[in-house]
PDB file of C-alpha atoms in Angstrom:
ATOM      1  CA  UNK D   1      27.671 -15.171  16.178  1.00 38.00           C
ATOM      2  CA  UNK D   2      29.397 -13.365  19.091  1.00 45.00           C
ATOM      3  CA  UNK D   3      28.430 -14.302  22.678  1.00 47.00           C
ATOM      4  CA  UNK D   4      28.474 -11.093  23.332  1.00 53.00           C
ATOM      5  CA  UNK D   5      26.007 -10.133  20.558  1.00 56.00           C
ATOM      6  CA  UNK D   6      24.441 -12.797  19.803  1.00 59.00           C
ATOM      7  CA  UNK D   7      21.720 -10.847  17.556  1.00 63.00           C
ATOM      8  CA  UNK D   8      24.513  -9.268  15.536  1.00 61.00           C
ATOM      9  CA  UNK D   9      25.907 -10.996  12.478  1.00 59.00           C
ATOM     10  CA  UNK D  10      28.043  -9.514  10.041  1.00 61.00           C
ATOM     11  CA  UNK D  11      28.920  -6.407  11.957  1.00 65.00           C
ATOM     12  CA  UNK D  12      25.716  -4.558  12.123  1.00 72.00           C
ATOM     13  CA  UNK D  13      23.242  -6.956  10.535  1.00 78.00           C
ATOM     14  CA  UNK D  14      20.640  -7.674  13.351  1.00 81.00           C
ATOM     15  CA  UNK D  15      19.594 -11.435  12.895  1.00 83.00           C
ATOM     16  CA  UNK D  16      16.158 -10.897  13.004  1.00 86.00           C
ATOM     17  CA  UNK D  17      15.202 -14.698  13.080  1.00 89.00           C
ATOM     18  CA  UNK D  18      17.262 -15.155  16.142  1.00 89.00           C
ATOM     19  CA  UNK D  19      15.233 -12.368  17.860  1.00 90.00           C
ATOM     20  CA  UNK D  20      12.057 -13.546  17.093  1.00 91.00           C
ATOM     21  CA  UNK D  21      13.219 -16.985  18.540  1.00 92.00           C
ATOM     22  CA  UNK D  22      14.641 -15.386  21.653  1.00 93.00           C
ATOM     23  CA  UNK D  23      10.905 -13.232  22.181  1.00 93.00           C
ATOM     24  CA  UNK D  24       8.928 -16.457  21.267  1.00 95.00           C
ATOM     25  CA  UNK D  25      10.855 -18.499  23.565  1.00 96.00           C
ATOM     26  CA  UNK D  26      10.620 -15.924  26.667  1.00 95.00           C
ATOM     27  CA  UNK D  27       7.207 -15.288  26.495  1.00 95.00           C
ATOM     28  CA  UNK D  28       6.650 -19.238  25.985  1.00 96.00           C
ATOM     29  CA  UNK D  29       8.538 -19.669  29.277  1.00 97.00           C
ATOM     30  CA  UNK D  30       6.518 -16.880  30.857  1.00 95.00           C
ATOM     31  CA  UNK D  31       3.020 -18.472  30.156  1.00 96.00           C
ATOM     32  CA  UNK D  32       4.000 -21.556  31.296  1.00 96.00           C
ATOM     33  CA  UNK D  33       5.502 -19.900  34.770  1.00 96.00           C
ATOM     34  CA  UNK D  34       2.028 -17.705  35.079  1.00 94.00           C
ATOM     35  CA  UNK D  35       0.183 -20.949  34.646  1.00 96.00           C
ATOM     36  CA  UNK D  36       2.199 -22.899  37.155  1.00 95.00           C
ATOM     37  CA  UNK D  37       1.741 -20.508  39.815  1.00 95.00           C
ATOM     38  CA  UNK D  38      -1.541 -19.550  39.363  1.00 94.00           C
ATOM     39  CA  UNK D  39      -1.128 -15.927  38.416  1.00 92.00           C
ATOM     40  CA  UNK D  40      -2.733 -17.232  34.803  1.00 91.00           C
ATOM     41  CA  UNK D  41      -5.594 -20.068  35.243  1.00 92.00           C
ATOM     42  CA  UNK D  42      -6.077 -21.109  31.230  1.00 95.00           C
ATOM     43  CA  UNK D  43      -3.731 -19.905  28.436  1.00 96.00           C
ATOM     44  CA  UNK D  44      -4.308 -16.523  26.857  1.00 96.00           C
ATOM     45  CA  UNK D  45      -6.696 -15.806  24.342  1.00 97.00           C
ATOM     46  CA  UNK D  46      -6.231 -13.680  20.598  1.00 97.00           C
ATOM     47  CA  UNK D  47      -9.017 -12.772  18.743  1.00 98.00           C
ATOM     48  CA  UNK D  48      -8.395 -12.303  15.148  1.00 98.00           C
ATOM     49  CA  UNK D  49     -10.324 -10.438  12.993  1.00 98.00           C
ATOM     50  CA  UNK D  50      -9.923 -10.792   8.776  1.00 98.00           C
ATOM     51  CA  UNK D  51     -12.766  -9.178   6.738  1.00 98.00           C
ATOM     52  CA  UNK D  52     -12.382 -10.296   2.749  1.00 97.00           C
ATOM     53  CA  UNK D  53     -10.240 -12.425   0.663  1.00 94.00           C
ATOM     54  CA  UNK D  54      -6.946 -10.673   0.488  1.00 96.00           C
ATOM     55  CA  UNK D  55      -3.912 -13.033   0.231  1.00 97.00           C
ATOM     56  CA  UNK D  56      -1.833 -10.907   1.841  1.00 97.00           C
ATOM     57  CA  UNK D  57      -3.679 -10.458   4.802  1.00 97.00           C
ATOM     58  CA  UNK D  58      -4.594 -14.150   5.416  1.00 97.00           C
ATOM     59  CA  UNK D  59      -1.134 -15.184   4.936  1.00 97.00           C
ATOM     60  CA  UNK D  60      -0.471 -12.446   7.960  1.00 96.00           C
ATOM     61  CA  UNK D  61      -3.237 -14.075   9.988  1.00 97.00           C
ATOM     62  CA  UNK D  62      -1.748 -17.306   9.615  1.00 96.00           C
ATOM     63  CA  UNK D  63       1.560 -16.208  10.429  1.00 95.00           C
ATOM     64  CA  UNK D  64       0.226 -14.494  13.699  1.00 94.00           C
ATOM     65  CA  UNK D  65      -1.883 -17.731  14.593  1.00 95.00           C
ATOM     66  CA  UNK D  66       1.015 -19.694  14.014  1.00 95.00           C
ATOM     67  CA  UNK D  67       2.896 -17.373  16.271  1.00 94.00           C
ATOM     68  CA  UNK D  68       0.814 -17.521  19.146  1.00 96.00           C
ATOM     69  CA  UNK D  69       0.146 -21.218  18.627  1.00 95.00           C
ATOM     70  CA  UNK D  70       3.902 -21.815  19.316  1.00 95.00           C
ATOM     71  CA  UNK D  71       3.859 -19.583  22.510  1.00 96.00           C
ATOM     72  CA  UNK D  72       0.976 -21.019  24.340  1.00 96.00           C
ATOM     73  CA  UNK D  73      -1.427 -18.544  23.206  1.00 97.00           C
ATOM     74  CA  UNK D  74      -5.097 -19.540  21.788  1.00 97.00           C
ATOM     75  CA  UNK D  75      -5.569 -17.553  18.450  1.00 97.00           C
ATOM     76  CA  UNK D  76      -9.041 -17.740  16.941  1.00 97.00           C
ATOM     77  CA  UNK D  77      -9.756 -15.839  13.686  1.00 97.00           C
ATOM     78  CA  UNK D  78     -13.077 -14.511  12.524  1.00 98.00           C
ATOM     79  CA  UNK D  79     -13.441 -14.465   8.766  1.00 98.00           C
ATOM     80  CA  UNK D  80     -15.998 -12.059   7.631  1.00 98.00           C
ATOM     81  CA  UNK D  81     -16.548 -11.810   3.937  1.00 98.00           C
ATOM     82  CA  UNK D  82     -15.700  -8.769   1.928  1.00 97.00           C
ATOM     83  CA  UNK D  83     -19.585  -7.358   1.573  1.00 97.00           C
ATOM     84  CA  UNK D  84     -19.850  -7.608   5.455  1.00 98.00           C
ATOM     85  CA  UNK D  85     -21.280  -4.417   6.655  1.00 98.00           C
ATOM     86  CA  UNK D  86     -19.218  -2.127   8.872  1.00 98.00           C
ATOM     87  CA  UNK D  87     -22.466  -2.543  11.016  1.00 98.00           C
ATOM     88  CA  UNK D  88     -21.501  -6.140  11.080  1.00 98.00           C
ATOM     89  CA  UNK D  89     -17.733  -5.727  12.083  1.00 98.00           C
ATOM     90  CA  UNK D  90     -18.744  -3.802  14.918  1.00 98.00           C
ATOM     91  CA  UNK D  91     -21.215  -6.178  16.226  1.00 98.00           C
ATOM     92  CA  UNK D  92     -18.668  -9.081  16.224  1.00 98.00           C
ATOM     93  CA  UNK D  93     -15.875  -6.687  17.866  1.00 98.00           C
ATOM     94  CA  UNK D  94     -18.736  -5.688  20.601  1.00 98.00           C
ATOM     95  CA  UNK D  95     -19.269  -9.940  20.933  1.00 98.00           C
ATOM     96  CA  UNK D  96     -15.145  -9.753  21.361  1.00 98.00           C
ATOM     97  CA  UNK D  97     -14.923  -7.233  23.805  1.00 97.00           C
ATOM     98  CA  UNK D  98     -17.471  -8.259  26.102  1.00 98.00           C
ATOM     99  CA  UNK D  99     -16.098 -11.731  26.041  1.00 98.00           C
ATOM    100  CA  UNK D 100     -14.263 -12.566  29.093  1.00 96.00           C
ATOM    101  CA  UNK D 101     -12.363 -15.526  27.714  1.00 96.00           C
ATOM    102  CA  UNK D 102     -10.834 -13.121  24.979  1.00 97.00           C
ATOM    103  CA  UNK D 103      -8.081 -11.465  26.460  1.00 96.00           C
ATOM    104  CA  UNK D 104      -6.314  -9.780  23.278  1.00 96.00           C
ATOM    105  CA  UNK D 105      -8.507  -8.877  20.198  1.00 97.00           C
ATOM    106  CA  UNK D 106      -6.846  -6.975  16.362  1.00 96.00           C
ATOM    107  CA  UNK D 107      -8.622  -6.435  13.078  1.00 97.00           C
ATOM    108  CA  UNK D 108      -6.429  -7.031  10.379  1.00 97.00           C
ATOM    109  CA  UNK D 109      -5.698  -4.078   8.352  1.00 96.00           C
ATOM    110  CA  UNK D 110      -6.582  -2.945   5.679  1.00 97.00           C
ATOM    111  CA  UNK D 111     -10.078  -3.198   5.939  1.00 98.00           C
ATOM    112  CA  UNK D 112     -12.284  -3.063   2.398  1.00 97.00           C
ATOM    113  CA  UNK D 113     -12.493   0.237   1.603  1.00 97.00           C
ATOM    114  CA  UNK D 114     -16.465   0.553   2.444  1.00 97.00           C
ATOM    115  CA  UNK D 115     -14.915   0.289   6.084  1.00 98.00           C
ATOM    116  CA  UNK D 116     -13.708   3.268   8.258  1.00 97.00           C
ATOM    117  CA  UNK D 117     -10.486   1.698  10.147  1.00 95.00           C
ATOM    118  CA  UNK D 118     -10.503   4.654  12.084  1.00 94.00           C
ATOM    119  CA  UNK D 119     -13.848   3.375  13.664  1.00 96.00           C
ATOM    120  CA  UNK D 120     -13.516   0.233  13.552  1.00 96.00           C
ATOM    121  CA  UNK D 121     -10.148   0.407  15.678  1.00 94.00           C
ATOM    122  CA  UNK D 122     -11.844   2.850  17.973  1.00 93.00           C
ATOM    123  CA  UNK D 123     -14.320  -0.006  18.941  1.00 95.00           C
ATOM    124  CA  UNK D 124     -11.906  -2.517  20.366  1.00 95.00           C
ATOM    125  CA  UNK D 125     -11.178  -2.342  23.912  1.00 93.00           C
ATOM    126  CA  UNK D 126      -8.199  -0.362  25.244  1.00 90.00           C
ATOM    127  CA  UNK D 127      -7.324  -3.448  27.357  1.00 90.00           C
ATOM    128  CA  UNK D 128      -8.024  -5.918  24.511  1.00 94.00           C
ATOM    129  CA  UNK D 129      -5.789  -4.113  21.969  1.00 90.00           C
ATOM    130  CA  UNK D 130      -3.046  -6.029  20.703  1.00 90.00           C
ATOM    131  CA  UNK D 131      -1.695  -3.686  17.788  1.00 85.00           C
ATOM    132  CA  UNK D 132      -2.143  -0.661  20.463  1.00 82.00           C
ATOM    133  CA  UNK D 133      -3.959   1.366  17.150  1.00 79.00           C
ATOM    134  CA  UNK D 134      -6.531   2.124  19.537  1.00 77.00           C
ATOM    135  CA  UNK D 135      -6.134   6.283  19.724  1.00 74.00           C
ATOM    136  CA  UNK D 136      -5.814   5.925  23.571  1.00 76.00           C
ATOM    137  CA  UNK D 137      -3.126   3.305  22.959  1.00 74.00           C
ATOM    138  CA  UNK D 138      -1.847   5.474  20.254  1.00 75.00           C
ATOM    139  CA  UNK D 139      -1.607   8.743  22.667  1.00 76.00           C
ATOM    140  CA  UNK D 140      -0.381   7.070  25.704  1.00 72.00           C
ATOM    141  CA  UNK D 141       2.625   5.763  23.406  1.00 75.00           C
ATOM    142  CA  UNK D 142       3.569   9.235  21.918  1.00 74.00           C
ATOM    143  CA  UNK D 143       3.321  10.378  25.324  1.00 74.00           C
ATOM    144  CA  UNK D 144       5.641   7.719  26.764  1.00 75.00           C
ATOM    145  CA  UNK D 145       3.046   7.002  29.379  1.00 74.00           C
ATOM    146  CA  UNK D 146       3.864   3.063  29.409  1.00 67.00           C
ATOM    147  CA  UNK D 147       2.629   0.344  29.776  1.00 63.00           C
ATOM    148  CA  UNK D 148      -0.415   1.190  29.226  1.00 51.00           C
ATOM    149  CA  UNK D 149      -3.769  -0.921  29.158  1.00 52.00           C
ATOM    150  CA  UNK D 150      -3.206  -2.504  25.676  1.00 46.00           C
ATOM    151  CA  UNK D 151       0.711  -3.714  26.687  1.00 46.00           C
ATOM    152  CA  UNK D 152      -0.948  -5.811  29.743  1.00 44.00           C
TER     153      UNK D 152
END
């Protein structure tokens, strides 16, 4: 690998482990900085949301728990099972939102198809949006108009 580009093997090959090594590391480093000097006063909190028994998604979960483990960030997943109610999801993603010591909050997709994930996206906070699939996250993006809430 190149100094120059160190992301770059074989020509035009982007090493994609290397990058996500580089992010995890920065925004490790950042976190711990925030924490030093007080702009932070506990570590950052994900909220993650799995409804049902799909392999995929819980080996996605664990890779984004893992993820944020490694950075300094608190992940805590809520398993709902499949029959949950849509009235259900939405209570626990009210519970989310109005929790102060959750900072970032997704529902992993796709949700059982009894589920709208229109609505059930809709319901998480701008601020608390991690995926930015809210539609004001979603707008402010096509519009360019960054950072918006959900990138804080």
């Amino acid at each position: 690998v190149e100094r120059s580009k160190p992301f770059i093997r074989d020509g035009n090959v982007i090493d994609g482990k290397a990058v996500a090594a580089a992010v995890r590391a920065e925004v490790r480093a950042d976190i711990e900085a925030r924490l030093r000097n007080g702009k932070f006063y506990r570590n950052p909190s994900l909220a993650v949301v799995l409804v049902g028994n799909r392999t995929d998604s819980a080996t996605y979960v664990r890779m984004k728990d893992r993820a944020a483990s490694e950075v300094g960030i608190e992940s805590n997943v809520y398993r709902m099972p499949e029959s949950a109610s849509q009235d259900d999801l939405m209570a626990l993603v009210r519970r989310l939102n109005a929790n102060l010591t959750v900072d970032g909050l997704l529902i992993q997709l796709p949700l059982p198809d009894h589920m709208d994930e229109n609505v059930c996206l809709s319901a998480i906070a701008v601020e608390k949006d991690v995926d930015g699939l809210h539609p004001s996250n979603v707008g402010n993006l096509v519009l360019r108009n960054l950072p918006f809430p959900g990138m804080g």
